[in-house]
CSV table of C-alpha atoms in Angstrom, one decimal:
chain,number,residue,atom,x,y,z
F,26,MET,CA,-19.0,-12.8,8.8
F,27,ARG,CA,-20.5,-9.8,6.8
F,28,HIS,CA,-18.9,-9.6,3.3
F,29,ARG,CA,-17.7,-6.0,2.6
F,30,THR,CA,-17.7,-6.2,-1.3
F,31,ALA,CA,-19.3,-8.2,-4.1
F,32,TRP,CA,-16.2,-10.0,-4.4
F,33,GLN,CA,-16.0,-10.9,-1.2
F,34,ALA,CA,-19.5,-11.9,-1.6
F,35,LEU,CA,-18.5,-14.6,-4.1
F,36,GLY,CA,-16.6,-16.4,-2.2
F,37,GLN,CA,-19.3,-18.2,-0.1
F,38,ASN,CA,-21.4,-20.9,-0.7
F,39,PRO,CA,-23.1,-20.6,-4.1
F,40,LEU,CA,-26.8,-20.9,-2.6
F,41,LYS,CA,-25.8,-18.2,-0.1
F,42,VAL,CA,-25.3,-16.0,-2.8
F,43,LEU,CA,-28.4,-16.5,-4.3
F,44,GLY,CA,-29.8,-15.9,-1.1
F,45,SER,CA,-28.4,-12.7,-0.1
F,46,SER,CA,-28.7,-9.0,-1.4
F,47,TRP,CA,-25.3,-8.5,-3.8
F,48,PRO,CA,-26.9,-9.9,-6.9
F,49,TRP,CA,-29.8,-7.5,-6.6
F,50,ARG,CA,-27.2,-4.9,-6.0
F,51,SER,CA,-24.9,-5.7,-8.6
F,52,LEU,CA,-27.7,-5.4,-11.2
F,53,ALA,CA,-28.4,-2.1,-9.6
F,54,TYR,CA,-25.1,-1.1,-10.1
F,55,LEU,CA,-25.1,-2.5,-13.7
F,56,LEU,CA,-28.3,-1.0,-14.8
F,57,THR,CA,-27.2,2.5,-12.9
F,58,GLY,CA,-23.8,2.5,-14.8
F,59,VAL,CA,-25.4,1.8,-18.7
F,60,ALA,CA,-28.2,4.9,-17.5
F,61,PHE,CA,-25.7,7.2,-16.0
F,62,GLY,CA,-23.1,6.6,-19.0
F,63,ALA,CA,-25.5,7.3,-21.4
F,64,VAL,CA,-26.7,10.7,-20.0
F,65,THR,CA,-22.9,11.2,-19.7
F,66,VAL,CA,-22.2,10.7,-23.0
F,67,ALA,CA,-24.4,12.4,-24.2
F,68,VAL,CA,-24.1,15.8,-22.2
F,69,LEU,CA,-20.2,15.7,-23.3
F,70,LEU,CA,-20.7,15.0,-26.7
F,71,VAL,CA,-23.2,18.0,-26.9
F,72,ALA,CA,-20.8,20.5,-24.8
F,73,LEU,CA,-18.0,19.1,-26.3
F,74,ALA,CA,-19.5,20.4,-30.0
F,75,ALA,CA,-21.1,23.7,-28.6
F,76,GLY,CA,-17.7,24.1,-27.0
F,77,VAL,CA,-15.6,23.9,-30.3
F,78,ALA,CA,-18.0,25.7,-32.2
F,79,SER,CA,-18.7,28.8,-30.6
F,80,LEU,CA,-14.8,29.0,-29.4
F,81,VAL,CA,-14.3,31.9,-32.5
F,82,VAL,CA,-16.4,34.4,-30.6
F,83,LEU,CA,-14.7,32.7,-26.5
F,84,VAL,CA,-18.2,32.0,-25.9
F,85,GLY,CA,-16.6,28.3,-25.8
F,86,ALA,CA,-14.4,28.7,-23.5
F,87,PRO,CA,-16.0,28.4,-20.4
F,88,ILE,CA,-18.1,25.6,-22.0
F,89,LEU,CA,-14.4,23.7,-22.5
F,90,LEU,CA,-13.6,24.2,-18.8
F,91,GLY,CA,-16.8,22.8,-17.9
F,92,VAL,CA,-16.1,19.3,-19.4
F,93,ALA,CA,-12.7,19.5,-18.5
F,94,LEU,CA,-13.9,19.8,-14.9
F,95,SER,CA,-17.0,17.2,-15.7
F,96,GLY,CA,-14.7,14.3,-13.8
F,97,VAL,CA,-15.2,16.1,-10.5
F,98,ALA,CA,-19.1,15.6,-11.0
F,99,VAL,CA,-19.0,12.3,-12.8
F,100,THR,CA,-16.8,10.5,-10.2
F,101,ARG,CA,-18.7,12.2,-7.5
F,102,VAL,CA,-21.8,10.3,-8.1
F,103,GLU,CA,-19.8,7.2,-9.0
F,104,ARG,CA,-18.3,7.3,-6.1
F,105,ARG,CA,-22.1,7.2,-4.7
F,106,ARG,CA,-22.9,4.6,-7.1
F,107,LEU,CA,-19.9,2.4,-5.6
F,108,ARG,CA,-21.8,1.7,-2.5
F,109,LEU,CA,-23.9,-0.9,-4.1
F,110,VAL,CA,-21.2,-3.0,-4.2
F,111,ASP,CA,-18.4,-1.8,-2.2
F,112,LEU,CA,-19.6,-1.3,1.2
F,113,ASP,CA,-16.4,1.2,2.2
F,114,PRO,CA,-16.2,4.8,1.0
F,115,VAL,CA,-13.7,6.0,-1.8
F,116,PRO,CA,-11.9,9.1,0.0
F,117,ASP,CA,-12.3,12.4,-1.3
F,118,PRO,CA,-8.6,13.0,-3.5
F,119,HIS,CA,-9.4,17.1,-3.5
F,120,ARG,CA,-8.4,19.7,-1.0
F,121,ALA,CA,-10.3,22.5,0.4
F,122,PRO,CA,-9.3,25.9,-2.2
F,123,ASP,CA,-7.3,28.3,-0.6
F,124,ALA,CA,-9.7,31.2,-1.1
F,125,THR,CA,-13.7,31.1,-1.2
F,126,GLY,CA,-15.4,32.0,-4.1
F,127,PRO,CA,-16.1,30.0,-7.8
F,128,ALA,CA,-12.6,31.1,-9.0
F,129,ALA,CA,-10.6,29.9,-6.5
F,130,TRP,CA,-12.5,26.4,-6.5
F,131,VAL,CA,-12.0,26.1,-10.6
F,132,ARG,CA,-8.1,27.1,-9.6
F,133,THR,CA,-7.4,24.8,-7.0
F,134,ARG,CA,-9.3,22.0,-9.4
F,135,LEU,CA,-7.0,23.0,-12.0
F,136,ARG,CA,-4.0,22.4,-10.7
F,137,GLU,CA,-4.4,19.0,-8.8
F,138,PRO,CA,-3.8,15.8,-10.6
F,139,ALA,CA,-6.8,13.8,-9.2
F,140,THR,CA,-9.1,17.1,-11.2
F,141,TRP,CA,-7.0,15.2,-14.3
F,142,ARG,CA,-7.3,11.7,-13.1
F,143,GLU,CA,-11.0,11.4,-12.9
F,144,LEU,CA,-11.2,13.1,-16.2
F,145,GLY,CA,-9.5,10.3,-17.5
F,146,PHE,CA,-12.1,7.7,-15.7
F,147,THR,CA,-14.7,9.7,-17.1
F,148,VAL,CA,-13.4,9.0,-20.9
F,149,VAL,CA,-12.8,5.7,-20.2
F,150,SER,CA,-16.5,4.9,-18.4
F,151,ALA,CA,-17.8,6.8,-21.7
F,152,THR,CA,-16.2,4.8,-24.1
F,153,ALA,CA,-15.6,1.6,-22.5
F,154,LEU,CA,-17.3,0.7,-19.4
F,155,TRP,CA,-20.9,1.5,-19.8
F,156,TRP,CA,-20.9,-0.8,-22.8
F,157,MET,CA,-19.3,-3.4,-21.1
F,158,ASP,CA,-22.4,-3.5,-18.7
F,159,LEU,CA,-24.8,-3.2,-21.1
F,160,LEU,CA,-23.1,-6.1,-22.6
F,161,VAL,CA,-22.4,-7.9,-19.7
F,162,LEU,CA,-26.7,-7.8,-18.9
F,163,ALA,CA,-27.5,-8.7,-22.0
F,164,PHE,CA,-25.0,-11.7,-22.3
F,165,ALA,CA,-26.8,-12.5,-18.6
F,166,LEU,CA,-30.6,-11.7,-19.1
F,167,VAL,CA,-31.5,-11.3,-22.5
F,168,VAL,CA,-29.5,-14.0,-24.8
F,169,PRO,CA,-30.6,-16.9,-22.2
F,170,VAL,CA,-34.6,-15.3,-22.5
F,171,LEU,CA,-34.1,-16.2,-26.6
F,172,VAL,CA,-33.1,-18.9,-26.0
F,173,ILE,CA,-35.5,-20.6,-24.0
F,174,LEU,CA,-38.0,-18.7,-26.5
F,175,SER,CA,-36.4,-20.0,-29.5
F,176,PRO,CA,-38.1,-23.1,-29.2
F,177,VAL,CA,-41.4,-21.2,-30.4
F,178,ASP,CA,-40.5,-20.2,-33.2
F,179,ASP,CA,-38.8,-23.5,-34.0
F,180,PRO,CA,-39.5,-26.5,-32.8
F,181,GLY,CA,-37.0,-28.1,-33.5
F,182,ALA,CA,-34.8,-26.0,-31.4
F,183,TRP,CA,-36.1,-27.5,-27.9
F,184,PRO,CA,-32.8,-28.6,-26.8
F,185,LEU,CA,-32.2,-25.3,-26.9
F,186,THR,CA,-34.1,-24.5,-23.7
F,187,PRO,CA,-32.2,-26.3,-21.1
F,188,VAL,CA,-29.6,-24.1,-21.8
F,189,GLY,CA,-31.7,-21.3,-22.0
F,190,VAL,CA,-32.4,-21.7,-18.5
F,191,GLY,CA,-28.7,-22.7,-17.1
F,192,LEU,CA,-27.2,-19.8,-18.6
F,193,LEU,CA,-30.4,-17.6,-16.7
F,194,ALA,CA,-29.4,-19.7,-13.8
F,195,ALA,CA,-26.0,-18.3,-13.9
F,196,ALA,CA,-26.6,-14.7,-14.4
F,197,PRO,CA,-26.8,-13.9,-10.7
F,198,TYR,CA,-22.9,-15.0,-10.3
F,199,THR,CA,-22.2,-13.4,-13.7
F,200,ILE,CA,-23.6,-9.9,-13.0
F,201,THR,CA,-22.3,-10.2,-9.9
F,202,ALA,CA,-18.9,-10.9,-10.9
F,203,TRP,CA,-18.9,-8.0,-13.3
F,204,ALA,CA,-19.9,-5.7,-11.0
F,205,GLY,CA,-17.5,-6.7,-8.3
F,206,ALA,CA,-14.6,-6.3,-10.9
F,207,ARG,CA,-16.1,-3.1,-12.4
F,208,ALA,CA,-15.8,-1.6,-8.4
F,209,ALA,CA,-12.7,-2.8,-8.5
F,210,VAL,CA,-11.5,-0.9,-11.3
F,211,THR,CA,-13.4,2.5,-10.3
F,212,ARG,CA,-12.3,2.2,-6.7
F,213,LEU,CA,-8.2,1.8,-8.1
F,214,MET,CA,-9.0,4.7,-10.2
F,215,LEU,CA,-10.6,7.0,-8.1
F,216,ALA,CA,-8.9,6.4,-5.0
F,217,PRO,CA,-6.2,9.1,-3.5
F,218,ARG,CA,-2.9,8.5,-4.9
F,219,ASP,CA,-0.2,8.0,-1.7
F,220,ASP,CA,1.1,11.7,-2.3
F,221,GLU,CA,-2.1,13.0,-1.9
F,222,LEU,CA,-3.1,11.6,1.4
F,223,GLY,CA,0.5,11.1,2.3
F,224,ARG,CA,0.9,14.5,4.0
F,225,ALA,CA,-2.5,14.0,6.2
F,226,LEU,CA,-1.5,10.5,6.9
F,227,THR,CA,2.2,11.2,7.9
F,228,ASP,CA,0.4,14.3,10.3
F,229,VAL,CA,-1.6,12.1,11.9
F,230,ARG,CA,0.7,9.7,12.4
F,231,ALA,CA,3.5,11.8,14.0
F,232,SER,CA,0.3,13.4,16.0
F,233,ARG,CA,-0.5,10.0,17.7
F,234,THR,CA,3.4,9.2,18.2
F,235,ARG,CA,3.5,12.4,20.0
F,236,LEU,CA,0.4,11.8,22.1
F,237,VAL,CA,1.7,8.4,23.3
F,238,ASP,CA,5.4,9.6,23.9
F,239,ALA,CA,3.7,12.6,26.1
F,240,PHE,CA,1.5,10.2,27.6
F,241,ASP,CA,4.3,7.7,28.5
F,242,ALA,CA,6.8,10.8,29.6
F,243,GLU,CA,4.0,11.6,31.8
F,244,ARG,CA,3.8,8.1,33.3
F,245,ARG,CA,7.6,7.9,34.0
F,246,ARG,CA,7.5,12.0,35.9
F,247,ILE,CA,4.6,10.4,38.3
F,248,GLU,CA,6.5,7.5,38.9
F,249,ARG,CA,9.5,9.1,39.6
F,250,ASP,CA,7.5,11.8,42.5
F,251,LEU,CA,6.4,8.9,43.9
F,252,HIS,CA,9.4,7.0,44.3
F,253,ASP,CA,11.3,9.9,45.3
F,254,GLY,CA,8.6,12.3,47.1
F,255,ALA,CA,5.6,10.4,48.5
F,256,GLN,CA,7.4,7.2,49.1
F,257,GLN,CA,10.8,8.6,50.5
F,258,ARG,CA,8.5,11.0,52.8
F,259,LEU,CA,6.4,7.6,54.0
F,260,VAL,CA,9.5,5.8,54.6
F,261,SER,CA,11.2,8.6,57.1
F,262,LEU,CA,7.8,8.6,58.7
F,263,ASN,CA,8.3,5.0,59.4
F,264,VAL,CA,11.8,5.5,60.8
F,265,MET,CA,10.2,8.4,62.9
F,266,LEU,CA,7.6,6.0,64.3
F,267,GLY,CA,10.1,3.3,65.0
F,268,LEU,CA,12.4,5.6,66.8
F,269,ALA,CA,9.6,6.8,69.0
F,270,ALA,CA,8.4,3.6,69.6
F,271,LEU,CA,11.9,2.5,71.7
F,272,ASP,CA,10.9,5.7,73.4
F,273,ALA,CA,7.1,4.8,74.6
F,274,PRO,CA,7.0,2.7,77.9
F,275,PRO,CA,6.7,-1.1,76.6
F,276,ASP,CA,3.1,-2.7,76.7
F,277,SER,CA,2.6,0.9,77.3
F,278,PRO,CA,-1.2,2.1,75.0
F,279,VAL,CA,1.4,4.5,73.4
F,280,ALA,CA,3.3,1.9,72.4
F,281,ALA,CA,0.3,0.3,71.0
F,282,ARG,CA,-1.1,2.7,68.7
F,283,LEU,CA,2.3,3.6,67.5
F,284,ALA,CA,3.1,-0.1,66.3
F,285,GLN,CA,-0.2,0.1,64.9
F,286,ALA,CA,0.6,3.6,63.2
F,287,GLN,CA,3.8,1.9,61.5
F,288,GLU,CA,1.9,-1.1,60.5
F,289,GLN,CA,-0.2,1.2,58.5
F,290,VAL,CA,2.7,3.2,57.2
F,291,THR,CA,4.3,0.0,56.1
F,292,LEU,CA,1.6,-1.0,54.4
F,293,ALA,CA,1.1,2.1,52.7
F,294,VAL,CA,4.8,2.1,51.5
F,295,GLU,CA,4.0,-1.4,50.0
F,296,GLU,CA,0.6,0.0,48.2
F,297,LEU,CA,2.7,2.9,46.8
F,298,ARG,CA,5.3,0.8,45.7
F,299,GLU,CA,3.1,-1.8,43.9
F,300,LEU,CA,1.1,1.5,42.5
F,301,SER,CA,4.4,3.1,40.7
F,302,ARG,CA,5.5,0.0,39.2
F,303,GLY,CA,2.2,-0.2,37.5
F,304,VAL,CA,2.4,3.9,36.6
F,305,HIS,CA,6.1,3.1,35.2
F,306,PRO,CA,7.9,-0.2,36.4
F,307,LYS,CA,11.9,1.2,37.1
F,308,ALA,CA,12.9,-2.1,36.3
F,309,LEU,CA,11.5,-1.4,32.5
F,310,THR,CA,13.9,1.7,32.2
F,311,ASP,CA,16.5,0.6,34.4
F,312,GLN,CA,17.1,-3.3,32.8
F,313,GLY,CA,14.7,-3.5,30.1
F,314,LEU,CA,11.8,-5.8,28.2
F,315,ALA,CA,13.0,-9.1,29.8
F,316,ALA,CA,13.2,-8.2,33.5
F,317,ALA,CA,10.5,-6.0,33.7
F,318,VAL,CA,8.1,-8.8,32.5
F,319,GLU,CA,10.2,-11.2,34.6
F,320,ASN,CA,9.2,-9.1,37.6
F,321,LEU,CA,5.7,-8.8,36.9
F,322,ALA,CA,4.9,-12.6,36.4
F,323,ALA,CA,6.9,-13.0,40.0
F,324,ARG,CA,3.6,-10.7,41.1
F,325,SER,CA,1.1,-12.7,39.3
F,326,ALA,CA,-1.5,-14.3,40.9
F,327,LEU,CA,-1.3,-17.1,38.1
F,328,PRO,CA,2.2,-19.2,37.7
F,329,VAL,CA,3.6,-17.1,34.7
F,330,THR,CA,6.4,-18.8,32.1
F,331,VAL,CA,8.1,-16.2,30.9
F,332,ASP,CA,10.5,-17.0,27.9
F,333,ILE,CA,11.8,-13.4,26.1
F,334,ARG,CA,15.4,-13.8,24.2
F,335,LEU,CA,16.6,-10.5,22.8
F,336,PRO,CA,19.7,-9.7,21.6
F,337,HIS,CA,20.1,-6.4,22.9
F,338,ARG,CA,17.8,-3.2,24.3
F,339,LEU,CA,14.8,-2.2,22.3
F,340,PRO,CA,13.8,1.5,22.1
F,341,LEU,CA,11.9,2.5,24.9
F,342,PRO,CA,8.7,3.5,23.1
F,343,VAL,CA,8.6,-0.2,21.9
F,344,GLU,CA,9.4,-2.1,25.4
F,345,THR,CA,6.9,0.0,26.8
F,346,ALA,CA,4.1,-1.0,24.5
F,347,ALA,CA,5.4,-4.8,25.0
F,348,TYR,CA,5.5,-4.7,28.7
F,349,PHE,CA,1.6,-3.0,28.5
F,350,VAL,CA,0.6,-5.6,26.5
F,351,VAL,CA,2.1,-8.2,28.7
F,352,ALA,CA,0.8,-6.3,32.1
F,353,GLU,CA,-3.3,-6.4,30.8
F,354,ALA,CA,-2.8,-10.2,29.2
F,355,LEU,CA,-2.0,-11.2,32.8
F,356,THR,CA,-4.4,-9.0,34.9
F,357,ASN,CA,-7.5,-10.1,32.0
F,358,ALA,CA,-6.2,-13.7,32.4
F,359,VAL,CA,-6.3,-13.2,36.7
F,360,LYS,CA,-9.8,-11.7,36.6
F,361,HIS,CA,-11.7,-13.3,33.8
F,362,SER,CA,-10.3,-16.4,32.1
F,363,GLY,CA,-10.1,-18.7,35.2
F,364,ALA,CA,-6.9,-19.6,33.7
F,365,SER,CA,-4.2,-22.5,35.9
F,366,GLY,CA,-1.0,-20.7,34.1
F,367,ALA,CA,0.3,-18.3,31.5
F,368,ARG,CA,3.4,-17.9,29.1
F,369,VAL,CA,5.2,-14.9,27.9
F,370,HIS,CA,7.4,-15.7,24.5
F,371,ALA,CA,9.1,-12.8,22.8
F,372,ARG,CA,11.5,-12.7,19.8
F,373,LEU,CA,13.3,-10.1,17.9
F,374,HIS,CA,13.5,-11.0,14.2
F,375,THR,CA,15.5,-8.3,11.9
F,376,ASP,CA,13.6,-5.6,13.4
F,377,VAL,CA,10.6,-6.6,14.6
F,378,LEU,CA,9.7,-7.4,17.8
F,379,THR,CA,6.9,-10.3,17.9
F,380,LEU,CA,5.6,-10.9,21.5
F,381,SER,CA,2.6,-13.7,22.2
F,382,VAL,CA,1.3,-14.0,25.5
F,383,GLY,CA,-1.2,-17.2,26.1
F,384,ASP,CA,-3.2,-18.7,28.8
F,385,ASP,CA,-5.5,-22.1,29.0
F,386,GLY,CA,-8.4,-20.3,30.5
F,387,THR,CA,-11.8,-20.4,29.3
F,388,GLY,CA,-11.3,-18.3,26.5
F,389,GLY,CA,-14.0,-15.6,25.3
F,390,ALA,CA,-12.4,-12.4,25.4
F,391,GLU,CA,-13.2,-10.0,22.5
F,392,PRO,CA,-12.3,-6.4,21.8
F,393,SER,CA,-15.7,-4.3,23.1
F,394,ALA,CA,-15.8,-1.1,23.5
F,395,GLY,CA,-13.9,0.9,26.1
F,396,GLY,CA,-12.5,-2.5,26.8
F,397,GLY,CA,-8.7,-3.1,27.7
F,398,LEU,CA,-7.7,-5.0,24.7
F,399,VAL,CA,-9.1,-1.8,22.7
F,400,GLY,CA,-6.7,0.4,24.8
F,401,LEU,CA,-4.0,-2.0,23.9
F,402,ALA,CA,-4.8,-2.4,20.2
F,403,ASP,CA,-4.6,1.6,20.1
F,404,ARG,CA,-0.8,1.7,21.7
F,405,VAL,CA,0.4,-1.3,19.7
F,406,ALA,CA,-1.1,0.9,16.6
F,407,ALA,CA,0.4,4.0,17.4
F,408,ALA,CA,3.6,2.4,17.5
F,409,ASP,CA,3.1,1.0,13.9
F,410,GLY,CA,2.4,-2.8,15.1
F,411,ARG,CA,-0.2,-5.2,15.4
F,412,LEU,CA,-2.3,-6.4,17.5
F,413,ARG,CA,-4.1,-10.2,16.9
F,414,VAL,CA,-6.8,-12.3,19.0
F,415,SER,CA,-7.3,-16.3,19.6
F,416,SER,CA,-9.7,-16.7,21.8
F,417,PRO,CA,-12.5,-19.0,21.2
F,418,GLN,CA,-14.9,-19.9,23.7
F,419,GLY,CA,-13.4,-22.6,26.1
F,420,GLY,CA,-10.6,-21.5,25.4
F,421,PRO,CA,-7.1,-20.8,24.8
F,422,THR,CA,-6.4,-17.3,24.6
F,423,LEU,CA,-3.5,-16.0,22.7
F,424,LEU,CA,-2.4,-12.2,22.2
F,425,HIS,CA,-0.1,-11.9,19.3
F,426,VAL,CA,1.5,-8.4,18.9
F,427,GLU,CA,4.4,-7.7,16.3
F,428,LEU,CA,6.0,-4.4,16.8
F,429,PRO,CA,8.4,-2.8,14.3
F,430,CYS,CA,12.0,-1.1,16.0
F,431,ARG,CA,13.2,1.2,14.3
């Protein structure tokens, strides 16, 4: 398992921590934090003093404005440094200016809460965080070396040498632990707030839901057209062929061809009926999830045990997502798992549908690019649900889905 943060790395085997890059990455993070913090303090103090001193002649106003906006530049560097000990990037909370030009950029930044939050972080970093970085480095590296070298000046202090060696051996853990804590504080202060990203997330979720709804509506339209159009025409053609066969002389070549044609039309009607069920089963719309899954299990090549007990009909998007999870899982079980049987279980807990589909096959099912599980995960995610897969090599395989019904 690849760790994403220094905190996660500390949870593994202690010897693996020493053999990984995380202590070195943490050391680089703290060293650059000390250097960058010292430079930031020096520049801000000089700028603040110059701005206040020249404020009487109005020259200091732009300088003080630069100090107020300094958090934007400082936190941009901090987000880049954070990648040393936290591989997941922190999104930029700032929005694009409404117009072009420096004046529009400044107006937009001054109106954003994120700008002032970043200035607050800059103050905290300048007054506390980089000093703490320096203290941790000194305690983890300098103090142990001084303790180890103390017997050079005082031969009677030799018992301190093992203590110094022990402290130096613990330095990678101390440095990594503080770097992880420092990164967590930085992410907490710099991450966009809900009100800054809420509108965008809502728009994305609404757009995704509209696409899924439009796709389901199109599936239902195709199923209806197949059932009411092409399928009915083929049934009518089958009847006409039967009537023509009655008028043909028995045992004649024409009667034989008509019988063959009628047989082919019958097969085409069955195939079209199966196709329409796959597009959008009529039982799902008319009778609900339990009946549709029962029909699906009856047509499956595997023996399927269905245990679905729901107190009432669920919203159609939820039923549709659940049905296609079952359909894809059973298809995979037939094609790939070598299973001798499958089971479907579903219950409604408050306002959440919990659905599980399992088989006793060989396992090894993994979401892969372009695979059926990826499509199912996308459909479940579009319904604000969760899909989890357990499929170790040798089996069994279990798909567990939770879909909110609201």
